[in-house]
Amino acid sequence: MEKVLSTTPGTTYPRCLTGRRACPPEDCGDPCGYADFLAAITDPQHEQHEELLDWIGGTFDPDHLDIDASNKHLTAREPSAELVRCSN
């Protein structure tokens, strides 16, 4: 978080204002798995190129961020009755 802004009446929160790049697709693994995924889909000679393009639906642009879709995703979730606690 960079800063806290005042709320605007009629606006649903949480809200994404800006960002960079698309989030990794579900089930591509950890950051190393995402790097492997990107390497495969951008290299037509990679042994998994076609397989992963089929899996992702034909195309994936890692540089595209759809702010409107992100905000719809953020605000569509039902509030959870449970709190998740992390312990060390």
mmCIF file with all atom_site columns, C-alpha atoms in Angstrom:
data_model
loop_
_atom_site.group_PDB
_atom_site.id
_atom_site.type_symbol
_atom_site.label_atom_id
_atom_site.label_alt_id
_atom_site.label_comp_id
_atom_site.label_asym_id
_atom_site.label_entity_id
_atom_site.label_seq_id
_atom_site.pdbx_PDB_ins_code
_atom_site.Cartn_x
_atom_site.Cartn_y
_atom_site.Cartn_z
_atom_site.occupancy
_atom_site.B_iso_or_equiv
_atom_site.pdbx_formal_charge
_atom_site.auth_seq_id
_atom_site.auth_comp_id
_atom_site.auth_asym_id
_atom_site.auth_atom_id
_atom_site.pdbx_PDB_model_num
ATOM 1  C CA . MET A 1 1  ? 0.000   0.000   0.000   1.00 0.00 ? 1  MET A CA 1
ATOM 2  C CA . GLU A 1 2  ? 1.296   3.412   -0.883  1.00 0.00 ? 2  GLU A CA 1
ATOM 3  C CA . LYS A 1 3  ? -1.270  5.659   0.800   1.00 0.00 ? 3  LYS A CA 1
ATOM 4  C CA . VAL A 1 4  ? -4.810  5.800   2.131   1.00 0.00 ? 4  VAL A CA 1
ATOM 5  C CA . LEU A 1 5  ? -7.251  7.966   0.188   1.00 0.00 ? 5  LEU A CA 1
ATOM 6  C CA . SER A 1 6  ? -10.594 9.399   1.234   1.00 0.00 ? 6  SER A CA 1
ATOM 7  C CA . THR A 1 7  ? -13.622 7.401   0.161   1.00 0.00 ? 7  THR A CA 1
ATOM 8  C CA . THR A 1 8  ? -15.937 8.573   -2.584  1.00 0.00 ? 8  THR A CA 1
ATOM 9  C CA . PRO A 1 9  ? -19.701 8.199   -1.977  1.00 0.00 ? 9  PRO A CA 1
ATOM 10 C CA . GLY A 1 10 ? -21.228 5.616   -4.324  1.00 0.00 ? 10 GLY A CA 1
ATOM 11 C CA . THR A 1 11 ? -17.922 3.872   -5.010  1.00 0.00 ? 11 THR A CA 1
ATOM 12 C CA . THR A 1 12 ? -17.503 0.224   -4.087  1.00 0.00 ? 12 THR A CA 1
ATOM 13 C CA . TYR A 1 13 ? -14.319 -0.798  -2.299  1.00 0.00 ? 13 TYR A CA 1
ATOM 14 C CA . PRO A 1 14 ? -11.754 -2.385  -2.428  1.00 0.00 ? 14 PRO A CA 1
ATOM 15 C CA . ARG A 1 15 ? -10.718 -0.817  -5.695  1.00 0.00 ? 15 ARG A CA 1
ATOM 16 C CA . CYS A 1 16 ? -7.690  -1.127  -7.969  1.00 0.00 ? 16 CYS A CA 1
ATOM 17 C CA . LEU A 1 17 ? -6.526  2.259   -9.250  1.00 0.00 ? 17 LEU A CA 1
ATOM 18 C CA . THR A 1 18 ? -3.489  1.271   -11.261 1.00 0.00 ? 18 THR A CA 1
ATOM 19 C CA . GLY A 1 19 ? -1.079  -1.562  -11.762 1.00 0.00 ? 19 GLY A CA 1
ATOM 20 C CA . ARG A 1 20 ? 1.326   -3.311  -14.083 1.00 0.00 ? 20 ARG A CA 1
ATOM 21 C CA . ARG A 1 21 ? 0.968   -6.579  -15.924 1.00 0.00 ? 21 ARG A CA 1
ATOM 22 C CA . ALA A 1 22 ? -1.597  -9.364  -15.772 1.00 0.00 ? 22 ALA A CA 1
ATOM 23 C CA . CYS A 1 23 ? -1.723  -11.716 -12.841 1.00 0.00 ? 23 CYS A CA 1
ATOM 24 C CA . PRO A 1 24 ? -0.523  -15.250 -13.452 1.00 0.00 ? 24 PRO A CA 1
ATOM 25 C CA . PRO A 1 25 ? -3.178  -17.719 -14.590 1.00 0.00 ? 25 PRO A CA 1
ATOM 26 C CA . GLU A 1 26 ? -4.551  -20.079 -11.959 1.00 0.00 ? 26 GLU A CA 1
ATOM 27 C CA . ASP A 1 27 ? -2.615  -23.312 -11.545 1.00 0.00 ? 27 ASP A CA 1
ATOM 28 C CA . CYS A 1 28 ? 0.629   -22.169 -13.176 1.00 0.00 ? 28 CYS A CA 1
ATOM 29 C CA . GLY A 1 29 ? 2.486   -22.699 -9.909  1.00 0.00 ? 29 GLY A CA 1
ATOM 30 C CA . ASP A 1 30 ? 4.834   -20.504 -7.974  1.00 0.00 ? 30 ASP A CA 1
ATOM 31 C CA . PRO A 1 31 ? 6.820   -17.559 -9.410  1.00 0.00 ? 31 PRO A CA 1
ATOM 32 C CA . CYS A 1 32 ? 9.257   -19.994 -11.033 1.00 0.00 ? 32 CYS A CA 1
ATOM 33 C CA . GLY A 1 33 ? 6.331   -21.868 -12.616 1.00 0.00 ? 33 GLY A CA 1
ATOM 34 C CA . TYR A 1 34 ? 4.980   -18.587 -13.987 1.00 0.00 ? 34 TYR A CA 1
ATOM 35 C CA . ALA A 1 35 ? 8.401   -17.747 -15.438 1.00 0.00 ? 35 ALA A CA 1
ATOM 36 C CA . ASP A 1 36 ? 8.505   -21.207 -17.054 1.00 0.00 ? 36 ASP A CA 1
ATOM 37 C CA . PHE A 1 37 ? 4.972   -20.677 -18.410 1.00 0.00 ? 37 PHE A CA 1
ATOM 38 C CA . LEU A 1 38 ? 5.942   -17.324 -19.954 1.00 0.00 ? 38 LEU A CA 1
ATOM 39 C CA . ALA A 1 39 ? 9.101   -18.814 -21.466 1.00 0.00 ? 39 ALA A CA 1
ATOM 40 C CA . ALA A 1 40 ? 7.092   -21.626 -23.049 1.00 0.00 ? 40 ALA A CA 1
ATOM 41 C CA . ILE A 1 41 ? 4.284   -19.513 -24.530 1.00 0.00 ? 41 ILE A CA 1
ATOM 42 C CA . THR A 1 42 ? 6.669   -16.938 -26.013 1.00 0.00 ? 42 THR A CA 1
ATOM 43 C CA . ASP A 1 43 ? 8.976   -19.478 -27.648 1.00 0.00 ? 43 ASP A CA 1
ATOM 44 C CA . PRO A 1 44 ? 7.382   -21.404 -30.532 1.00 0.00 ? 44 PRO A CA 1
ATOM 45 C CA . GLN A 1 45 ? 10.282  -23.895 -30.350 1.00 0.00 ? 45 GLN A CA 1
ATOM 46 C CA . HIS A 1 46 ? 9.609   -24.728 -26.673 1.00 0.00 ? 46 HIS A CA 1
ATOM 47 C CA . GLU A 1 47 ? 8.410   -28.319 -26.195 1.00 0.00 ? 47 GLU A CA 1
ATOM 48 C CA . GLN A 1 48 ? 5.352   -27.168 -24.204 1.00 0.00 ? 48 GLN A CA 1
ATOM 49 C CA . HIS A 1 49 ? 4.502   -24.139 -26.373 1.00 0.00 ? 49 HIS A CA 1
ATOM 50 C CA . GLU A 1 50 ? 1.376   -25.561 -28.047 1.00 0.00 ? 50 GLU A CA 1
ATOM 51 C CA . GLU A 1 51 ? 0.223   -27.457 -24.961 1.00 0.00 ? 51 GLU A CA 1
ATOM 52 C CA . LEU A 1 52 ? 0.317   -24.375 -22.719 1.00 0.00 ? 52 LEU A CA 1
ATOM 53 C CA . LEU A 1 53 ? -1.272  -22.115 -25.333 1.00 0.00 ? 53 LEU A CA 1
ATOM 54 C CA . ASP A 1 54 ? -4.129  -24.626 -25.596 1.00 0.00 ? 54 ASP A CA 1
ATOM 55 C CA . TRP A 1 55 ? -4.378  -24.764 -21.794 1.00 0.00 ? 55 TRP A CA 1
ATOM 56 C CA . ILE A 1 56 ? -4.600  -20.959 -21.500 1.00 0.00 ? 56 ILE A CA 1
ATOM 57 C CA . GLY A 1 57 ? -7.141  -20.667 -24.299 1.00 0.00 ? 57 GLY A CA 1
ATOM 58 C CA . GLY A 1 58 ? -4.945  -19.629 -27.205 1.00 0.00 ? 58 GLY A CA 1
ATOM 59 C CA . THR A 1 59 ? -3.391  -16.357 -26.084 1.00 0.00 ? 59 THR A CA 1
ATOM 60 C CA . PHE A 1 60 ? -2.037  -14.711 -22.959 1.00 0.00 ? 60 PHE A CA 1
ATOM 61 C CA . ASP A 1 61 ? -0.623  -11.185 -22.782 1.00 0.00 ? 61 ASP A CA 1
ATOM 62 C CA . PRO A 1 62 ? 1.396   -10.826 -19.571 1.00 0.00 ? 62 PRO A CA 1
ATOM 63 C CA . ASP A 1 63 ? 1.647   -7.052  -20.116 1.00 0.00 ? 63 ASP A CA 1
ATOM 64 C CA . HIS A 1 64 ? -2.129  -6.476  -20.239 1.00 0.00 ? 64 HIS A CA 1
ATOM 65 C CA . LEU A 1 65 ? -3.902  -5.378  -17.065 1.00 0.00 ? 65 LEU A CA 1
ATOM 66 C CA . ASP A 1 66 ? -7.658  -4.875  -17.276 1.00 0.00 ? 66 ASP A CA 1
ATOM 67 C CA . ILE A 1 67 ? -8.455  -2.488  -14.386 1.00 0.00 ? 67 ILE A CA 1
ATOM 68 C CA . ASP A 1 68 ? -12.228 -2.794  -14.913 1.00 0.00 ? 68 ASP A CA 1
ATOM 69 C CA . ALA A 1 69 ? -12.107 -6.596  -14.822 1.00 0.00 ? 69 ALA A CA 1
ATOM 70 C CA . SER A 1 70 ? -9.877  -6.458  -11.738 1.00 0.00 ? 70 SER A CA 1
ATOM 71 C CA . ASN A 1 71 ? -12.346 -4.209  -9.940  1.00 0.00 ? 71 ASN A CA 1
ATOM 72 C CA . LYS A 1 72 ? -15.288 -6.411  -10.907 1.00 0.00 ? 72 LYS A CA 1
ATOM 73 C CA . HIS A 1 73 ? -13.407 -9.372  -9.473  1.00 0.00 ? 73 HIS A CA 1
ATOM 74 C CA . LEU A 1 74 ? -12.597 -7.503  -6.256  1.00 0.00 ? 74 LEU A CA 1
ATOM 75 C CA . THR A 1 75 ? -16.150 -6.294  -5.659  1.00 0.00 ? 75 THR A CA 1
ATOM 76 C CA . ALA A 1 76 ? -17.953 -9.499  -6.735  1.00 0.00 ? 76 ALA A CA 1
ATOM 77 C CA . ARG A 1 77 ? -16.727 -11.501 -3.783  1.00 0.00 ? 77 ARG A CA 1
ATOM 78 C CA . GLU A 1 78 ? -19.047 -12.068 -0.882  1.00 0.00 ? 78 GLU A CA 1
ATOM 79 C CA . PRO A 1 79 ? -17.636 -10.880 2.420   1.00 0.00 ? 79 PRO A CA 1
ATOM 80 C CA . SER A 1 80 ? -16.263 -13.807 4.381   1.00 0.00 ? 80 SER A CA 1
ATOM 81 C CA . ALA A 1 81 ? -17.538 -14.544 7.868   1.00 0.00 ? 81 ALA A CA 1
ATOM 82 C CA . GLU A 1 82 ? -14.172 -16.058 8.734   1.00 0.00 ? 82 GLU A CA 1
ATOM 83 C CA . LEU A 1 83 ? -10.932 -14.312 9.478   1.00 0.00 ? 83 LEU A CA 1
ATOM 84 C CA . VAL A 1 84 ? -7.790  -15.984 8.266   1.00 0.00 ? 84 VAL A CA 1
ATOM 85 C CA . ARG A 1 85 ? -5.012  -15.834 10.791  1.00 0.00 ? 85 ARG A CA 1
ATOM 86 C CA . CYS A 1 86 ? -1.421  -16.630 10.024  1.00 0.00 ? 86 CYS A CA 1
ATOM 87 C CA . SER A 1 87 ? 0.899   -17.768 12.762  1.00 0.00 ? 87 SER A CA 1
ATOM 88 C CA . ASN A 1 88 ? 4.682   -17.944 12.708  1.00 0.00 ? 88 ASN A CA 1
#
